[in-house]
Coordinates of C-alpha atoms and ligand atoms in Angstrom, one line a residue:
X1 CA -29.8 44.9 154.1
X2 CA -33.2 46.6 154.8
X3 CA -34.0 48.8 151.9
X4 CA -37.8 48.9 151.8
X5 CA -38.4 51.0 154.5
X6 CA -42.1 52.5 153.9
X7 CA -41.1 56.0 155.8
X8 CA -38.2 56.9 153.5
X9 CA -38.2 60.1 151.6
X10 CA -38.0 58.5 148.2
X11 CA -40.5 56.0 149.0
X12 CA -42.7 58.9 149.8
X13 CA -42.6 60.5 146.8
X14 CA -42.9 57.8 144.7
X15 CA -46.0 56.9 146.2
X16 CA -47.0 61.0 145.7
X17 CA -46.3 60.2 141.9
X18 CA -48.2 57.4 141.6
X19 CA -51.3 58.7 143.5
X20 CA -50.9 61.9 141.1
X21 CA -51.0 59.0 137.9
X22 CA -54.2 57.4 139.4
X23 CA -56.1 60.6 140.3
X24 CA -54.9 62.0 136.5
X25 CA -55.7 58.7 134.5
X26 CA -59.4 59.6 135.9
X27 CA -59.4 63.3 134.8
X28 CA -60.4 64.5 131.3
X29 CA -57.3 65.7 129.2
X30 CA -57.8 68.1 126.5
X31 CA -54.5 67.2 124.9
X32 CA -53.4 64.4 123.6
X33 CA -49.5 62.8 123.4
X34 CA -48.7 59.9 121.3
X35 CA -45.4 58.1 122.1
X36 CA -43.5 55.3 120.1
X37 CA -40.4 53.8 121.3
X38 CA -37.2 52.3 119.6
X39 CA -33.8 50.7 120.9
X40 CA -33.2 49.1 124.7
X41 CA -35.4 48.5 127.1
X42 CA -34.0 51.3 128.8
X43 CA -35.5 53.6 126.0
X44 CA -39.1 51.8 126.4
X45 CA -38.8 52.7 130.3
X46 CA -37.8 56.4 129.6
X47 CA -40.6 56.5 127.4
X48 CA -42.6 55.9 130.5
X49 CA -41.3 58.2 132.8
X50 CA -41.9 61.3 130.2
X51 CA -45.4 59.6 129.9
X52 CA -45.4 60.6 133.9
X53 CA -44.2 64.1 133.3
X54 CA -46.8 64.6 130.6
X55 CA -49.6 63.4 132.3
X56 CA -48.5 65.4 135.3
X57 CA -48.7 68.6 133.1
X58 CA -51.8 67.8 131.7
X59 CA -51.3 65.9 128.3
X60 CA -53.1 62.2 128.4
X61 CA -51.4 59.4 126.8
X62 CA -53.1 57.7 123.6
X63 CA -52.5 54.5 121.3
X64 CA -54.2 56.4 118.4
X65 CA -51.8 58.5 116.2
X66 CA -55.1 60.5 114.6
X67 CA -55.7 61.8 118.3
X68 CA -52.4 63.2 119.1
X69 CA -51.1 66.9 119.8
X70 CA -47.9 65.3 120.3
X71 CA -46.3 63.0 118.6
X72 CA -42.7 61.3 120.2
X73 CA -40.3 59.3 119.3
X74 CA -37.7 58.1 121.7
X75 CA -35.0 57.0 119.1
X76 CA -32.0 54.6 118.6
X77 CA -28.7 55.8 117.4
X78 CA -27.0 52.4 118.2
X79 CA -26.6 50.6 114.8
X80 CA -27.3 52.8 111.6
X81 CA -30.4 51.2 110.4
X82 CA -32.0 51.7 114.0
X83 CA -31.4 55.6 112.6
X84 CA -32.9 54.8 108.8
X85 CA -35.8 53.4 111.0
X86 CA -36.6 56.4 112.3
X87 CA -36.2 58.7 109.8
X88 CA -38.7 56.6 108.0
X89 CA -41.0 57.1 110.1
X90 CA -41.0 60.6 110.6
X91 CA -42.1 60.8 106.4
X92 CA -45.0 59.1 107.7
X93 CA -46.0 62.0 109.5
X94 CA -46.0 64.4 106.8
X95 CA -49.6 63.6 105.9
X96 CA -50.4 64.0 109.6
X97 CA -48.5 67.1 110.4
X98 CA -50.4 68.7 107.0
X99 CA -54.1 67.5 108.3
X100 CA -53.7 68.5 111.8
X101 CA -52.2 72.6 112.3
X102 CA -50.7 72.6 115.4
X103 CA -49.7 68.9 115.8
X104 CA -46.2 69.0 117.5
X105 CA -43.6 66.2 116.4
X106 CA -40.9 65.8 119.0
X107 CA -37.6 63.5 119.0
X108 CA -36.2 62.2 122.4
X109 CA -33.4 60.0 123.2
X110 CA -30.6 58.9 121.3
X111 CA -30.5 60.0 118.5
X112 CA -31.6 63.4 119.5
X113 CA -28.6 63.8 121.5
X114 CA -26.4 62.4 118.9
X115 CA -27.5 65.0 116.5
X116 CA -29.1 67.8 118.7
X117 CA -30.1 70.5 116.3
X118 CA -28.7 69.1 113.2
X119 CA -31.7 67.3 113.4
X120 CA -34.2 70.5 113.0
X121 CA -32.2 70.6 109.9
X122 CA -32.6 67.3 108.2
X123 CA -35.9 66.7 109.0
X124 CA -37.9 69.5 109.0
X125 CA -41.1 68.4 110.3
X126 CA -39.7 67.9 113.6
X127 CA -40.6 71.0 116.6
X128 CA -38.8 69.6 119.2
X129 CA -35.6 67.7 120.0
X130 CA -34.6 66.3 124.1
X131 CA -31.8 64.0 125.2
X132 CA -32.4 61.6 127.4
X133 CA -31.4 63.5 130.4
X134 CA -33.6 66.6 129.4
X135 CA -36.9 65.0 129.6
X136 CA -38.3 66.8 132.8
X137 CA -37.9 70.4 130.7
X138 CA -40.0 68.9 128.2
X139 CA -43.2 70.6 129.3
X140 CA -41.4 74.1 128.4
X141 CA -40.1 72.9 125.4
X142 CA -43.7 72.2 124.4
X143 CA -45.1 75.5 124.8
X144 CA -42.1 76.6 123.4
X145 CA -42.7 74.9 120.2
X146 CA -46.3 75.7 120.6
X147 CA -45.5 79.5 119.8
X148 CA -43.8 78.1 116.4
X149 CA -40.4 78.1 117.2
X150 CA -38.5 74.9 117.3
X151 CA -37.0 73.8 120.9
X152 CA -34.2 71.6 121.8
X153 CA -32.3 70.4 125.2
X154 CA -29.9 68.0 124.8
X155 CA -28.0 68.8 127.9
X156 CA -26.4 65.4 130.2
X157 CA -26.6 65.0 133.3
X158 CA -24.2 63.7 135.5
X159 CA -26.8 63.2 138.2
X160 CA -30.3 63.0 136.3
X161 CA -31.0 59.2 137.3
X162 CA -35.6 60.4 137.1
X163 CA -35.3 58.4 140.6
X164 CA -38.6 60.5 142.2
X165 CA -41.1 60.3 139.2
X166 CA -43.4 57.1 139.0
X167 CA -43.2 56.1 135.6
X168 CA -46.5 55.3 133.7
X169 CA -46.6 51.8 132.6
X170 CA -47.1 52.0 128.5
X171 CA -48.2 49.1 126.8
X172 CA -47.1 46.5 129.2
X173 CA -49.0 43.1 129.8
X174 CA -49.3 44.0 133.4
X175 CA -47.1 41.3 134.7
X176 CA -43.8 42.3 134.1
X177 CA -42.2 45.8 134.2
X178 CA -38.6 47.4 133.8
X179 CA -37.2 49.2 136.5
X180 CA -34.1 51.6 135.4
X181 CA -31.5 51.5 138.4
X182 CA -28.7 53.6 136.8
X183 CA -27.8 55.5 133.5
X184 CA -25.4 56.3 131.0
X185 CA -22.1 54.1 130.5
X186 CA -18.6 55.0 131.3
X187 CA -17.1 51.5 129.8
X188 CA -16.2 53.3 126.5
X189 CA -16.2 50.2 124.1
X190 CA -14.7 51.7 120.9
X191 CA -17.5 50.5 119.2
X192 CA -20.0 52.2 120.8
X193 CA -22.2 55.2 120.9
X194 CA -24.1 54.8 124.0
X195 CA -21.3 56.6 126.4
X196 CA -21.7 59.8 124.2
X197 CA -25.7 59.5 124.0
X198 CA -26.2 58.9 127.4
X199 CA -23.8 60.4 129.2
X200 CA -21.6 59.6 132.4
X201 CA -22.9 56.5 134.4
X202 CA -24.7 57.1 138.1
X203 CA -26.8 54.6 140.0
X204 CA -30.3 56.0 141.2
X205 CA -31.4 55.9 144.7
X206 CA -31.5 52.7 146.1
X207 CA -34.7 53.1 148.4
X208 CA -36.7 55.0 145.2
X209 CA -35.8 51.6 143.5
X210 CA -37.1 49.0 146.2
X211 CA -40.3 51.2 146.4
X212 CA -40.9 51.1 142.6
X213 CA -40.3 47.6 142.5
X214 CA -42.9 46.7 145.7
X215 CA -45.5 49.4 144.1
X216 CA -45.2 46.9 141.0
X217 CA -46.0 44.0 143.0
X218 CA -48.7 45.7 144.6
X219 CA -50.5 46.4 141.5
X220 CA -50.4 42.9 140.3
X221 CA -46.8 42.6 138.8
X222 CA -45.2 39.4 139.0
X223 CA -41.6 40.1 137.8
X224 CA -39.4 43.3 137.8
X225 CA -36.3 43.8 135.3
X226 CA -33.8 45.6 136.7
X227 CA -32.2 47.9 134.1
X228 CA -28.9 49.1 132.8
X229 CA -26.2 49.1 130.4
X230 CA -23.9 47.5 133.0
X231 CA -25.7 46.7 135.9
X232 CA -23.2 44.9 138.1
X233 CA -21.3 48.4 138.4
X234 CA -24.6 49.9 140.4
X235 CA -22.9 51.6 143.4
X236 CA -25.3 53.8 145.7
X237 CA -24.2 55.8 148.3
X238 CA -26.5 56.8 150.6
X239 CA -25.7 60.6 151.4
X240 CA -27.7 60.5 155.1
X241 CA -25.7 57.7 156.1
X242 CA -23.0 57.6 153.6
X243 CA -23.8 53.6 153.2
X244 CA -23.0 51.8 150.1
X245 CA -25.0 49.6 148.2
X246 CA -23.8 47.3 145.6
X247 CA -25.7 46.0 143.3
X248 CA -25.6 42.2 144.7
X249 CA -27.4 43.8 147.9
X250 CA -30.2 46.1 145.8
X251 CA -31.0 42.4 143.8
X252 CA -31.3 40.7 147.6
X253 CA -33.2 44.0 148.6
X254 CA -35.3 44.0 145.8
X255 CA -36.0 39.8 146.1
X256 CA -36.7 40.4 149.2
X257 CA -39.9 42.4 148.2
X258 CA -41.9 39.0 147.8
X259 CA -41.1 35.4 146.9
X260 CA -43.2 35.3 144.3
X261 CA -41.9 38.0 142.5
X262 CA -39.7 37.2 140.0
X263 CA -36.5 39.5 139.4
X264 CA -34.6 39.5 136.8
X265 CA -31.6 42.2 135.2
X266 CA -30.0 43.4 132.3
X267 CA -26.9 44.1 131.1
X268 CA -24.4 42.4 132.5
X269 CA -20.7 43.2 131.1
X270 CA -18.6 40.4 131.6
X271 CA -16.2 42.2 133.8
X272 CA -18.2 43.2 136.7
X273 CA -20.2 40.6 137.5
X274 CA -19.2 39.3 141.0
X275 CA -19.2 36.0 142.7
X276 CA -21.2 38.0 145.2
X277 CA -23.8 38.8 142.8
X278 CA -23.7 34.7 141.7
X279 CA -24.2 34.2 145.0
X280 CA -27.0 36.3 145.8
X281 CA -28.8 34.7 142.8
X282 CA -28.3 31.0 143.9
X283 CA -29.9 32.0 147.3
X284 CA -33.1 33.4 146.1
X285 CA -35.5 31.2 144.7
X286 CA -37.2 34.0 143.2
X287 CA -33.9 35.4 141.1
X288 CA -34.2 34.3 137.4
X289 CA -31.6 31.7 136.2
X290 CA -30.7 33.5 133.6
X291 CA -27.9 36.0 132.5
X292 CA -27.5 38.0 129.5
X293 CA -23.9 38.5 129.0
X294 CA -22.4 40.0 126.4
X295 CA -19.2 38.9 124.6
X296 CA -19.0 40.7 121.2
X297 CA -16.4 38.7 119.8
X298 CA -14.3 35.1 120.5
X299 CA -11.1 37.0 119.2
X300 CA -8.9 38.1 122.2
X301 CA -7.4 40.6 119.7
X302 CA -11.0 41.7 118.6
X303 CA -11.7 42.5 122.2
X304 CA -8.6 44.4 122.8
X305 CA -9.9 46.2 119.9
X306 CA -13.0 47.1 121.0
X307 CA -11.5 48.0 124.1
X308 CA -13.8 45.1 126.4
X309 CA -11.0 44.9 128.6
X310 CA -11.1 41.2 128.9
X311 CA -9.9 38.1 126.3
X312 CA -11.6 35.0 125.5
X313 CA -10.1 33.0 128.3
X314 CA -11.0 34.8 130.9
X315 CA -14.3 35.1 129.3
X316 CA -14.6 31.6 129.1
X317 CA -13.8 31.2 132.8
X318 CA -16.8 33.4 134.0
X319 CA -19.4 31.2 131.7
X320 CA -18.1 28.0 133.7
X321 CA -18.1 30.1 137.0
X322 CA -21.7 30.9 136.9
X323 CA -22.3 26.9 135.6
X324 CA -20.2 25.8 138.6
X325 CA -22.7 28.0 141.4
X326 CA -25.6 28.0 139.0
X327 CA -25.5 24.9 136.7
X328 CA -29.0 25.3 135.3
X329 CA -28.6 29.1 134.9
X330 CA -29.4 30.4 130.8
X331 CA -27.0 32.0 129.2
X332 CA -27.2 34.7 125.9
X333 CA -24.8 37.0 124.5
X334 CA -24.5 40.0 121.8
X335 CA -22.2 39.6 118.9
X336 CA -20.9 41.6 116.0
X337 CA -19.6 40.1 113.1
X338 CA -17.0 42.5 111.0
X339 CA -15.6 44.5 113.5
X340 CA -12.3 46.7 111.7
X341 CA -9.9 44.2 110.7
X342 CA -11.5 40.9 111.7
X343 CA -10.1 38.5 109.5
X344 CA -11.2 35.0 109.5
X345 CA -9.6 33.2 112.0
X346 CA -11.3 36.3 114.2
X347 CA -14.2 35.1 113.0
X348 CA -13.8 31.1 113.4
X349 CA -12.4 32.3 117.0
X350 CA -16.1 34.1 117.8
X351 CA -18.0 30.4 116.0
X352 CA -15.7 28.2 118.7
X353 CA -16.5 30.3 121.3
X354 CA -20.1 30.4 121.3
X355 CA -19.8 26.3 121.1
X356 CA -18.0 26.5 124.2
X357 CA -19.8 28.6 125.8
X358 CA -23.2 26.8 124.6
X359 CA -25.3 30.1 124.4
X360 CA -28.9 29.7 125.0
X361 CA -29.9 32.8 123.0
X362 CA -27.8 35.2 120.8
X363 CA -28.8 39.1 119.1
X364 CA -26.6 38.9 116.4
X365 CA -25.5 42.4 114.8
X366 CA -23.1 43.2 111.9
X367 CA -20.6 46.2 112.3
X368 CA -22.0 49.3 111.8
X369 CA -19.7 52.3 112.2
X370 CA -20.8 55.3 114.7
X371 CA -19.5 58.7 114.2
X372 CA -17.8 59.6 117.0
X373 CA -16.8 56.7 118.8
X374 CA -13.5 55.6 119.4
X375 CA -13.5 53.0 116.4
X376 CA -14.5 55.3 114.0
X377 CA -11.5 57.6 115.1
X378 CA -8.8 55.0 115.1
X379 CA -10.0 52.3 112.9
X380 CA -10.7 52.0 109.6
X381 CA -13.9 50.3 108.7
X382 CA -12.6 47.7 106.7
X383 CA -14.7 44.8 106.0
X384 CA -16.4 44.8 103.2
X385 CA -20.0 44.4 103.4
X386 CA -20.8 41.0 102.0
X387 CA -18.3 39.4 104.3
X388 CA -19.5 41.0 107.4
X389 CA -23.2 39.6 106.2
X390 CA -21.8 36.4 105.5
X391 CA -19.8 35.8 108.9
X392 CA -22.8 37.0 110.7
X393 CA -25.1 34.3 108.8
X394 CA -22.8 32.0 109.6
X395 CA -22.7 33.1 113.5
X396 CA -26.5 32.7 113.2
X397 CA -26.3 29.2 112.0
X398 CA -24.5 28.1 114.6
X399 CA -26.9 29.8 117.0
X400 CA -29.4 27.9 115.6
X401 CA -27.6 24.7 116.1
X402 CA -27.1 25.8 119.9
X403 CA -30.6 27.0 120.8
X404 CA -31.9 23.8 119.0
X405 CA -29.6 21.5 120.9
X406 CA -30.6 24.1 124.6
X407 CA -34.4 23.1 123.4
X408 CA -33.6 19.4 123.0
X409 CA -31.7 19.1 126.4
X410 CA -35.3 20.9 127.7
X411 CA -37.6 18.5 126.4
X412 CA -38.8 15.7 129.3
X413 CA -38.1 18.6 131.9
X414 CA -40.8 20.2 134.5
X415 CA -40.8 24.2 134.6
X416 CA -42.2 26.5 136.4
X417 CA -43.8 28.6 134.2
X418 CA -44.9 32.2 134.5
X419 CA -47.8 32.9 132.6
X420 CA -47.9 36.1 130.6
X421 CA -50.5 36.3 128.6
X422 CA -52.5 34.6 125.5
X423 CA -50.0 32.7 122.7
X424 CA -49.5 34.6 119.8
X425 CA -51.3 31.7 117.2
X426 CA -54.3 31.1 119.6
X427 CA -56.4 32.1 122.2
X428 CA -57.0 28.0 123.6
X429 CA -52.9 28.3 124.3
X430 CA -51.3 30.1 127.2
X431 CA -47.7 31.8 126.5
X432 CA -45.5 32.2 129.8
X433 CA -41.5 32.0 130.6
X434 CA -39.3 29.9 132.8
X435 CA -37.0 31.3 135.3
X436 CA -34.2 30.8 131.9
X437 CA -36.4 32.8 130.0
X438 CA -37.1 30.4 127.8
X439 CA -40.6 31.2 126.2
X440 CA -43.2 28.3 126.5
X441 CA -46.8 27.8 125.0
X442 CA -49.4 25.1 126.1
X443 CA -52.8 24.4 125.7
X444 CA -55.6 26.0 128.4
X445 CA -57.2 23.1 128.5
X446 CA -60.2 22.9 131.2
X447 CA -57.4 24.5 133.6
X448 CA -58.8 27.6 136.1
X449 CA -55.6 29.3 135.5
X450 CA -55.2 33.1 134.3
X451 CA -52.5 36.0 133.6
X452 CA -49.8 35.7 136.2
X453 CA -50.3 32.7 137.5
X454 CA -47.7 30.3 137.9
X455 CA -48.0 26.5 136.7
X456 CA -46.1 23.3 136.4
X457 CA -45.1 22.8 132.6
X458 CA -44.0 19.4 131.1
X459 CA -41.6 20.2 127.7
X460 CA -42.9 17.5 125.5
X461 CA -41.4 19.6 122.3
X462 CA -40.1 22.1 120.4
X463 CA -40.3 24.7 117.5
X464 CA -37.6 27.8 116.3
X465 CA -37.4 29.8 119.3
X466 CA -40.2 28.3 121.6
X467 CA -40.5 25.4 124.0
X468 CA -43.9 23.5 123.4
X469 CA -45.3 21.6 126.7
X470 CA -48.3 20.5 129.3
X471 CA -49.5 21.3 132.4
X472 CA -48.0 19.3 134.8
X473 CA -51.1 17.3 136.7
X474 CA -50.3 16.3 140.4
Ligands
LIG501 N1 -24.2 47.5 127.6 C1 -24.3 46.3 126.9 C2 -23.0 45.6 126.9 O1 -22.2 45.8 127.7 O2 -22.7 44.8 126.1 C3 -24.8 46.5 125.5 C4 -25.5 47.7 125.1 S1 -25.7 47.9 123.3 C5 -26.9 49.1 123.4 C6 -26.4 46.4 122.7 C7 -25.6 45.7 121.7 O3 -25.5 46.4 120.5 C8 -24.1 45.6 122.1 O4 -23.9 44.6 123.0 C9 -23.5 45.3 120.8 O5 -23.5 43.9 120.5 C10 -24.4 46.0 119.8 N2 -23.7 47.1 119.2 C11 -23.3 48.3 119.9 N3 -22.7 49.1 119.0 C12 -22.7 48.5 117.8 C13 -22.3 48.8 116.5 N4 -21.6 50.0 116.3 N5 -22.5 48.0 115.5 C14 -23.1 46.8 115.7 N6 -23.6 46.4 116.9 C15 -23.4 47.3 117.9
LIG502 FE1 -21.8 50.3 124.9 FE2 -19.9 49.0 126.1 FE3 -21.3 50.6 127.5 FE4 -22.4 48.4 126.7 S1 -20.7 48.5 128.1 S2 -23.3 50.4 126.5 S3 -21.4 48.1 124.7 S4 -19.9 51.2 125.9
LIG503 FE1 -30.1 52.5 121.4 FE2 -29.6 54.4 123.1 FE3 -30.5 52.0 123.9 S1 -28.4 54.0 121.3 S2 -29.7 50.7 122.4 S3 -31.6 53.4 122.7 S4 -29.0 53.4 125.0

């Protein structure tokens, strides 16, 4: 399927947005925004697109927090302490908000659509509160809070997908950058307060994706990351020619863009993802083996619970379906230890499936209850809290063993390695990924090679977390 058509409308006007970027990163600003991001990576890529609206209505982005008019947080209401987090922060800004009349403070995201104006009430400091859907009437809501009274939009959308704006890359290393191809969930998982935060799922236009992709690899990018809380339910329907795309046909489209682009995608719930989509990524070189796919829990019952509208069998049969097309394909999940009424054989149940299932890479969460979801309604939060921080200890022990084991299996093996930037410990050591995501660090050695190139690696070793190796000599 062509989808990167240079004479399409949306391909247009992304290009319009980026030129607009360019000609504004050269132009003086006389205001100031400073933006710091929480949660997903769908959160850090909204953060850019309201960087694009900014700039576009005249407020320059800065990395120092003394130089700000604006200060914004795009927030995390996903697990309790990601909430703490914030408010923490915002005490931090006291001394700012004091030393600087004028300075604006302004919540976005989650949490602002969790707790819309509640929030003006709780913490007083803030002027301004948007949900995520809300971000393009953030210029008014600036000059509204400009003339000292506090503004708030926390409307949804059920069409808002930010599709024409050209986001402005924040803090990125220039190589890799995350493209959001849909928002907002409809999968209600009891557990969860994304579906009331973000609102009704809808993919964004297909071509406006492609272009933002190949304007990425235009600039230098060497690997996109197609975002969304369940991509494999991306379903575009093209209203000139009423078309379809799935999202097995925007990854070919977006592959297609250049072979030595990587492409990679995130989340994948374990229901959706197709053989077609399998498929697609065994064809293309260029498609990252690796799949983050989240199980929550190894307890059929537990995921009746939480409403994932699969068991553990059938689970288990979609790990050795992407091992039978993709056998060298990484695997990691998301757990949560302590769900309402998880007893231990729940819990052994969730250890002997991530054996089974031989998970690369876990993120590892205790229970934390969310007004308003379905669990909270129904289900009593019943664990107690030691025992949900024990199980999840344990769950992380035996992650260890696994990743450790992943690691060993690695060790002897050739990679190709994407080169991303410096190491963290030294400047003489280069830090890049394989295609399984795997991080890996070598020495520079007298090599020529720089920032987004790709190299040969030889795994001679390991530590926690990170593969250690050598370039490969011919
Ligand atoms: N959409 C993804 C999926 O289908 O699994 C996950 C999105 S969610 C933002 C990221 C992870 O946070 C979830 O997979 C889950 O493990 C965890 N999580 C969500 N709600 C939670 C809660 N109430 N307590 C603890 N962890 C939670
Ligand atoms: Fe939350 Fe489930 Fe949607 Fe993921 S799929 S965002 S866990 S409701
Ligand atoms: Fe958090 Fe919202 Fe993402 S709750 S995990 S920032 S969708």
């Amino acid at each position: 399927m062509e989808l990167y058509s240079p004479d399409t409308k949306a391909h247009d006007e992304a290009r319009q947005g980026e030129a607009f970027t360019s000609n504004s990163k050269q132009q003086s600003f006389e205001k100031f925004f400073y933006v710091e991001s929480y949660g997903c990576a769908m959160n850090f890529a909204d953060s850019e697109v309201v960087a694009s609206i900014l700039e576009q209505n005249g407020f320059g982005s800065t990395r120092e927090i003394e130089r700000a008019d604006l200060i914004l947080v795009n927030t995390c209401s996903v697990r309790e302490k990601a909430e703490q987090t914030v408010r923490k922060r915002l005490t931090e800004f006291r001394k700012l908000k004091y030393q600087k009349p004028g300075l604006l403070v302004g919540i976005l995201g989650c949490m602002a659509e969790r707790l819309k104006s509640q929030l003006l009430e709780e913490e007083k400091l803030v002027d301004i509160v948007v949900g995520p859907d809300a971000y393009r009437t953030l210029p008014d809501l600036i000059t509204e809070a400009g003339t000292g009274q506090k503004a708030v939009n926390v409307l949804l959308s059920r069409d808002e997908t930010y599709g024409d704006i050209a986001p402005v890359r924040l803090d990125g290393n220039g190589i890799s950058g995350f493209v959001s191809i849909m928002r907002g969930c409809n999968n209600m998982c009891s557990f969860c307060v994304v579906p009331f935060t973000r609102g009704r799922e809808r993919s964004r236009d297909a071509f406006s994706i492609v272009a933002e992709c190949r304007d990425l690899f235009e600039r230098g990018y060497k690997e996109v990351t197609l975002l969304g809380q369940n991509v494999d339910s991306y379903y575009w329907n093209n209203p000139e020619t009423k078309q379809s795309v799935t999202f097995a046909q925007l990854l070919e489209s977006v592959a297609l863009i250049d072979i030595s682009m990587r492409v990679r995608f995130s989340t994948s719930h374990p229901k959706d993802i197709t053989d077609e989509v399998l498929h697609t990524m065994a064809k293309y070189y260029n498609i990252c083996n690796y799949i983050h796919l989240p199980v929550q829990s190894g307890s059929t019952r537990m995921l009746q619970l939480m409403n994932r509208t699969y068991t553990r069998e059938w689970y288990l049969a979609k790990v050795a379906r992407i091992k039978e097309i993709m056998p060298d394909c990484s695997i990691s999940t998301d757990i949560i230890a302590g769900f309402c009424t998880e007893t231990e054989q729940d819990h052994e149940d969730t250890i002997s499936l991530m054996q089974a299932a031989e998970y690369d890479l876990s993120y590892m969460y205790f229970y934390s209850e969310r007004p308003g979801t379905l669990a909270a309604k129904r289900y009593k939060d019943d664990i107690p809290e030691e025992v949900k921080k024990r199980r999840l200890q344990e769950i992380v022990d035996v992650q260890w063993t696994l990743s450790n084991e992943s690691n060993k299996r690695d060790v002897g093996k050739t990679f190709e390695v994407l080169i991303e930037g410096d190491s963290k410990k030294s400047s003489q050591q280069w830090m890049g990924r394989t295609s399984q995501s795997k991080v890996v660090v070598f020495d520079k050695a007298n090599h020529s090679l720089k920032k987004g190139d790709y190299v040969q690696v030889t795994v001679n070793d390991f530590t926690k977390g990170t593969l250690l190796g050598a370039v490969k000599n011919n």
